[in-house]
Coordinates of C-alpha atoms in Angstrom, one line a residue:
M1 CA -164.0 34.0 -6.3
D2 CA -163.9 37.1 -5.3
N3 CA -165.8 36.5 -1.7
N4 CA -163.9 33.6 -1.1
I5 CA -160.7 35.2 -1.6
T6 CA -162.4 38.1 0.9
T7 CA -163.4 36.2 3.3
V8 CA -159.9 34.2 3.8
I9 CA -158.5 37.8 4.0
T10 CA -161.2 39.1 6.3
T11 CA -160.0 36.1 8.2
L12 CA -156.4 35.9 8.2
L13 CA -156.6 40.0 9.8
S14 CA -159.0 38.6 12.5
T15 CA -158.1 38.8 15.6
T16 CA -160.9 36.3 16.8
Q17 CA -160.9 33.9 13.9
S18 CA -159.2 30.6 14.1
P19 CA -156.6 29.8 10.3
E20 CA -157.5 26.3 10.4
S21 CA -160.2 27.9 8.8
V22 CA -158.1 28.9 6.4
S23 CA -158.9 27.5 1.9
G24 CA -156.0 25.1 1.8
Y25 CA -155.5 26.6 -2.2
V26 CA -154.8 30.4 -0.5
G27 CA -151.9 28.4 1.8
F28 CA -150.9 26.7 -1.9
L29 CA -151.0 30.6 -3.3
C30 CA -149.2 32.4 -0.1
L31 CA -146.7 29.8 -0.6
T32 CA -146.6 30.0 -4.3
I33 CA -145.2 33.9 -3.6
S34 CA -143.3 32.7 -1.3
V35 CA -141.3 30.6 -2.3
L36 CA -140.7 33.7 -5.7
F37 CA -139.8 36.2 -3.1
F38 CA -137.2 34.2 -0.9
G39 CA -135.6 33.1 -5.1
S40 CA -135.7 36.7 -6.2
N41 CA -135.2 38.7 -3.5
Y42 CA -131.1 39.1 -3.4
L43 CA -131.6 39.9 -7.3
P44 CA -131.5 43.8 -6.4
V45 CA -128.0 44.4 -4.9
K46 CA -126.1 40.5 -6.8
Q47 CA -124.7 44.5 -8.9
F48 CA -124.2 46.5 -6.2
Q49 CA -120.4 46.2 -4.1
T50 CA -121.9 45.9 -1.1
G51 CA -117.6 45.1 0.6
D52 CA -118.6 42.5 3.3
G53 CA -122.2 42.5 3.9
M54 CA -121.9 44.3 7.0
F55 CA -123.8 47.9 6.2
F56 CA -126.0 45.8 3.8
Q57 CA -127.5 43.8 6.6
L58 CA -127.8 46.1 9.1
I59 CA -130.6 48.0 5.7
L60 CA -131.7 44.7 5.0
T61 CA -132.9 43.8 8.3
L62 CA -134.4 47.9 9.0
A63 CA -136.6 46.7 5.7
I64 CA -137.1 44.0 7.6
W65 CA -138.2 45.3 10.6
T66 CA -141.4 47.8 9.4
V67 CA -143.1 45.0 6.9
G68 CA -143.9 43.1 10.4
F69 CA -144.2 46.7 11.4
V70 CA -147.3 46.8 9.0
V71 CA -148.2 43.6 10.1
H72 CA -148.0 43.5 13.7
A73 CA -150.4 46.8 13.0
I74 CA -152.8 44.9 11.1
R75 CA -153.5 42.6 12.6
G76 CA -154.3 45.0 15.6
F77 CA -151.2 45.1 18.2
P78 CA -151.2 41.3 19.1
K79 CA -149.0 41.0 21.9
F80 CA -145.6 41.0 21.5
Y81 CA -143.9 38.1 22.5
A82 CA -140.1 37.3 23.0
L83 CA -139.7 33.5 22.5
P84 CA -139.9 34.4 18.9
M85 CA -137.0 37.1 18.6
L86 CA -134.6 34.4 19.8
G87 CA -135.2 32.7 16.0
G88 CA -135.0 36.5 14.9
F89 CA -131.7 36.3 16.7
L90 CA -131.3 32.7 14.7
W91 CA -131.7 34.0 11.2
S92 CA -129.7 37.8 11.1
T93 CA -126.2 35.4 12.1
G94 CA -127.2 32.0 9.4
N95 CA -127.2 35.7 7.5
L96 CA -124.0 37.1 7.9
N97 CA -122.2 35.2 5.7
T98 CA -125.0 36.1 2.4
V99 CA -122.7 38.0 1.5
P100 CA -119.0 36.4 0.8
I101 CA -121.4 32.5 0.4
I102 CA -122.6 34.9 -2.6
K103 CA -119.0 36.5 -3.8
M104 CA -117.8 32.3 -3.6
I105 CA -120.2 30.1 -5.5
G106 CA -122.9 32.3 -6.9
I107 CA -126.9 33.3 -5.4
G108 CA -128.6 30.3 -7.7
M109 CA -125.7 27.9 -5.3
G110 CA -125.5 29.4 -2.9
T111 CA -129.4 29.5 -2.5
L112 CA -129.7 25.7 -2.9
F113 CA -127.5 24.7 -0.1
W114 CA -128.7 25.8 2.5
N115 CA -132.8 26.0 1.4
T116 CA -131.8 22.1 1.4
I117 CA -130.2 22.6 5.3
L118 CA -132.8 24.4 5.9
L119 CA -135.4 21.6 4.5
I120 CA -134.0 18.7 6.5
V121 CA -133.9 21.0 9.5
G122 CA -137.1 23.0 9.6
W123 CA -139.6 19.7 8.2
A124 CA -137.9 17.7 11.3
V125 CA -138.4 19.9 14.4
A126 CA -142.0 20.4 12.8
R127 CA -142.9 16.6 11.9
F128 CA -141.0 15.0 14.4
G129 CA -142.0 17.7 17.4
L130 CA -138.3 18.6 18.9
L131 CA -136.8 21.2 21.7
G132 CA -141.0 21.1 23.1
V133 CA -143.0 21.8 20.0
K134 CA -145.6 19.4 19.4
P135 CA -146.1 16.7 15.6
E136 CA -147.9 17.9 12.8
V137 CA -148.6 14.4 11.7
P138 CA -149.5 14.8 7.7
S139 CA -153.1 12.6 6.3
N140 CA -150.5 10.7 4.2
E141 CA -147.2 10.1 5.8
I142 CA -145.6 7.8 3.4
L143 CA -146.2 10.7 0.6
N144 CA -144.6 12.9 3.1
Y145 CA -141.8 11.2 3.7
V146 CA -141.2 9.9 -0.3
G147 CA -141.4 14.0 -0.8
V148 CA -138.2 15.2 1.3
I149 CA -136.5 12.1 -0.4
F150 CA -136.7 13.7 -3.5
A151 CA -136.1 16.5 -2.7
L152 CA -133.3 16.2 -0.5
I153 CA -132.0 14.2 -3.9
S154 CA -132.5 17.7 -5.9
G155 CA -129.8 19.1 -3.5
I156 CA -127.5 16.5 -3.9
F157 CA -127.4 16.9 -7.4
Y158 CA -127.4 20.9 -6.9
L159 CA -123.8 20.1 -5.1
F160 CA -121.5 19.5 -8.8
V161 CA -122.7 21.7 -10.6
E162 CA -119.9 24.5 -10.7
T163 CA -120.4 28.3 -11.3
E164 CA -119.1 31.4 -11.9
S165 CA -119.4 34.9 -10.3
S166 CA -120.9 37.6 -11.7
V167 CA -118.7 40.8 -12.1
P168 CA -121.2 43.5 -10.8
E169 CA -122.1 45.8 -13.6
E170 CA -120.3 48.9 -12.3
R171 CA -117.2 47.0 -12.3
Q172 CA -117.6 46.3 -16.0
H173 CA -116.3 49.4 -17.5
L174 CA -112.8 49.3 -15.6
I175 CA -112.6 45.7 -17.6
N176 CA -113.4 46.6 -20.4
A177 CA -112.9 50.3 -21.6
P178 CA -109.5 50.6 -23.3
I179 CA -107.4 53.6 -21.8
A180 CA -106.9 56.3 -25.0
E181 CA -111.0 56.6 -24.2
I182 CA -110.3 57.9 -21.1
T183 CA -108.5 61.0 -22.3
T184 CA -109.7 64.2 -19.8
E185 CA -108.5 64.0 -15.5
T186 CA -113.1 64.2 -15.0
E187 CA -112.5 61.2 -16.6
I188 CA -109.1 60.0 -14.8
S189 CA -110.1 62.0 -11.7
G190 CA -113.5 58.9 -12.0
V191 CA -111.7 56.0 -12.4
L192 CA -108.6 56.4 -10.0
T193 CA -111.9 56.3 -7.7
N194 CA -113.7 53.3 -8.2
V195 CA -110.8 51.8 -8.3
D196 CA -109.8 53.0 -5.0
D197 CA -113.7 51.4 -4.0
D198 CA -112.5 48.5 -5.8
I199 CA -109.5 48.4 -3.0
R200 CA -111.2 49.7 -0.3
S201 CA -114.1 46.8 -0.9
E202 CA -111.5 43.5 -1.1
T203 CA -112.2 40.8 1.4
F204 CA -111.1 37.7 2.6
F205 CA -113.0 36.3 0.9
D206 CA -112.1 37.8 -2.8
K207 CA -108.1 36.1 -2.0
L208 CA -109.4 33.0 -1.8
N209 CA -108.3 30.9 -4.3
T210 CA -111.4 28.9 -6.5
S211 CA -111.5 26.0 -4.7
S212 CA -110.9 27.1 -2.1
K213 CA -113.9 30.3 -1.8
R214 CA -115.8 27.4 -3.2
L215 CA -116.0 25.1 -0.6
L216 CA -115.4 27.8 1.7
G217 CA -119.2 29.3 0.5
I218 CA -121.0 25.9 0.0
S219 CA -119.9 24.9 4.5
M220 CA -120.0 29.2 5.5
A221 CA -124.0 27.9 2.9
I222 CA -125.2 24.6 5.2
F223 CA -124.1 26.7 8.6
S224 CA -126.7 29.4 7.8
G225 CA -128.9 26.8 6.6
F226 CA -128.9 24.6 10.5
L227 CA -129.4 28.3 11.9
Y228 CA -132.1 29.7 9.0
G229 CA -134.1 26.2 9.9
F230 CA -135.3 26.8 13.3
T231 CA -135.5 30.2 12.9
F232 CA -139.6 30.1 12.9
T233 CA -138.7 27.2 16.2
P234 CA -139.0 29.3 19.3
A235 CA -142.7 31.2 17.1
L236 CA -143.7 27.6 17.2
Y237 CA -143.2 26.5 21.2
V238 CA -144.9 29.3 22.2
Q239 CA -147.7 27.8 19.7
D240 CA -148.0 25.0 21.8
N241 CA -147.0 26.0 25.8
Y242 CA -148.5 29.1 26.2
E243 CA -151.4 29.6 27.3
N244 CA -153.8 31.9 25.1
A245 CA -151.8 32.1 22.8
S246 CA -152.7 33.0 19.7
Q247 CA -152.4 30.3 17.0
N248 CA -152.5 33.2 13.7
G249 CA -148.5 32.2 12.3
L250 CA -148.1 36.0 11.8
D251 CA -148.4 37.4 15.0
Y252 CA -145.3 36.3 15.9
V253 CA -144.4 38.2 12.5
F254 CA -143.5 41.5 14.1
S255 CA -141.3 39.7 17.6
L256 CA -139.1 37.7 14.6
Y257 CA -138.6 40.0 12.7
T258 CA -137.1 42.2 15.9
G259 CA -134.9 40.2 17.1
I260 CA -134.0 39.8 13.9
F261 CA -132.9 44.0 13.0
M262 CA -132.1 44.1 17.2
S263 CA -128.7 41.3 16.4
S264 CA -128.3 43.7 13.4
I265 CA -127.5 46.8 15.1
V266 CA -125.6 44.5 18.1
Y267 CA -123.8 43.3 15.3
F268 CA -123.2 46.7 13.2
T269 CA -121.7 47.7 16.5
I270 CA -119.6 45.4 16.6
Y271 CA -117.9 45.7 14.1
C272 CA -117.5 48.9 13.6
I273 CA -115.6 48.7 17.1
I274 CA -113.7 46.0 15.1
K275 CA -113.1 48.2 12.0
K276 CA -111.9 51.2 14.6
N277 CA -115.5 53.4 13.6
K278 CA -114.3 52.6 10.5
P279 CA -116.6 50.2 8.2
M280 CA -117.4 49.5 4.7
V281 CA -120.2 51.6 3.9
F282 CA -121.2 51.6 0.2
P283 CA -124.2 54.7 0.1
K284 CA -125.5 52.7 -3.6
V285 CA -126.5 49.6 -1.8
I286 CA -129.5 51.3 -0.3
L287 CA -132.2 51.5 -1.9
P288 CA -131.4 47.8 -3.0
A289 CA -130.7 46.9 0.3
L290 CA -134.6 48.2 1.2
I291 CA -135.6 46.3 -1.4
S292 CA -134.6 43.2 -0.8
G293 CA -135.7 43.3 2.5
W294 CA -139.0 44.5 1.7
M295 CA -139.2 41.3 -0.7
W296 CA -137.9 38.3 2.1
G297 CA -140.5 40.5 4.3
I298 CA -143.6 40.1 2.3
A299 CA -141.7 35.6 1.7
N300 CA -141.5 35.3 5.1
S301 CA -145.4 36.5 6.1
S302 CA -146.5 35.0 2.4
F303 CA -144.7 31.3 4.5
F304 CA -146.7 32.1 8.0
L305 CA -150.0 32.8 5.8
A306 CA -149.7 29.6 4.1
S307 CA -148.6 27.3 7.2
N308 CA -151.4 28.3 9.1
S309 CA -154.3 26.5 6.3
L310 CA -151.2 23.7 5.6
T311 CA -148.8 22.9 8.2
Q312 CA -145.1 24.2 8.1
A313 CA -144.0 20.2 7.4
I314 CA -146.1 20.5 4.7
T315 CA -145.1 24.3 3.5
F316 CA -141.3 23.6 4.7
P317 CA -140.3 20.7 2.1
I318 CA -141.7 23.5 -0.2
V319 CA -140.4 27.0 1.1
S320 CA -137.0 25.1 0.8
S321 CA -137.0 22.8 -2.5
G322 CA -138.6 26.2 -4.4
P323 CA -136.9 29.1 -4.0
S324 CA -133.3 26.8 -4.4
A325 CA -135.2 26.2 -7.8
I326 CA -136.1 30.0 -8.5
S327 CA -132.8 31.2 -7.7
A328 CA -131.0 28.3 -9.7
L329 CA -133.1 30.4 -13.3
W330 CA -132.6 33.8 -12.7
G331 CA -127.9 32.2 -12.0
I332 CA -128.4 31.4 -15.5
F333 CA -130.4 33.3 -17.1
L334 CA -129.6 37.0 -15.8
F335 CA -126.2 36.6 -13.6
K336 CA -124.6 33.2 -16.1
E337 CA -122.9 32.3 -13.4
I338 CA -124.1 28.6 -14.2
R339 CA -122.3 27.6 -17.2
G340 CA -122.8 24.2 -20.0
R341 CA -124.0 21.5 -20.9
Q342 CA -123.3 19.0 -18.2
N343 CA -124.2 21.9 -15.5
F344 CA -128.0 22.2 -17.1
M345 CA -128.2 18.4 -17.3
I346 CA -127.2 18.3 -13.9
L347 CA -129.4 21.4 -12.6
A348 CA -133.0 19.8 -14.7
C349 CA -132.3 15.9 -12.8
G350 CA -132.1 18.6 -9.6
F351 CA -135.3 20.5 -10.2
T352 CA -137.1 17.7 -11.7
F353 CA -136.8 15.8 -8.1
A354 CA -137.4 18.8 -6.3
V355 CA -140.7 19.7 -8.4
I356 CA -141.8 16.3 -7.8
G357 CA -141.0 15.9 -3.9
S358 CA -143.2 19.5 -3.7
V359 CA -145.9 17.9 -6.0
L360 CA -145.7 15.3 -2.5
C361 CA -145.3 17.6 0.0
G362 CA -148.1 19.1 -0.9
I363 CA -150.9 16.4 -2.0
S364 CA -149.6 14.9 1.4
K365 CA -152.3 17.4 3.0

């Protein structure tokens, strides 16, 4: 077993061996890591003030880029293609909505919706060869189709789940602390400072009523899902159409991550100009954002590893529906965003369809 894993790792990191020789079980192992990290990467930042999310995204994408550089170095600095940077631009644009989405409908529901759309778009591009990409036909097409349908049905169940936005811990004392307990000048100054931070961090989205937040949050999640779905298309196009292009997806990670980081720098610069050089900056979110970015970078690299041996027609449905279930579980047990017996029953149905869909897509190889 250990010798097999060593051989696989050598194959994946080698610049000369073909990734198709990787065992299927290692592909599923990488896919499991990807699902867990994609479903959990926003947990570190959930309980911190992020304002409008622009500063958070800048730090997040910096961390993502560092993961890409490490992968690029491990791979022996393969040829850099510019086209996959377009995928990074699409992802970065979609990710601008992440913080507002989480604020309006919660981390669980946000991930559920954008991953459902990501599933449709990403799977269709890989399966039918859209936009110049060669089609990837599974061994058992019927099982693959049924698996995708089951995964989509799981997303329909999630539509009827009602969520509650949780309050960051650093704001709880402003709500719960009795006025009588705030007696010293230092305590009063501290409370006033925190109140000022809360007011300063309030955005347009915070002022919406519950119905408007839900409608706008779902709409933004769907839009982001479309952009996420095309993130890997430029890299696939290079693999299928460029002469002597590497067939190992890891060789396009650095290009993709560079596009993500550069786009975020451009967006943050524009944002600073609009805000007249007074951006919302929250120092406490720096470390959580870095951790979140490293998790996403590892998850995405693991996805590339899994796709090397399983093909994206197999991995996309699983990596799209799996994180939705993981993030929903965090929303239930950690953040208490999803409550009530009816919501739990709906989620249980959604999870069941997601699991069945993932299993069917997996065995369709």
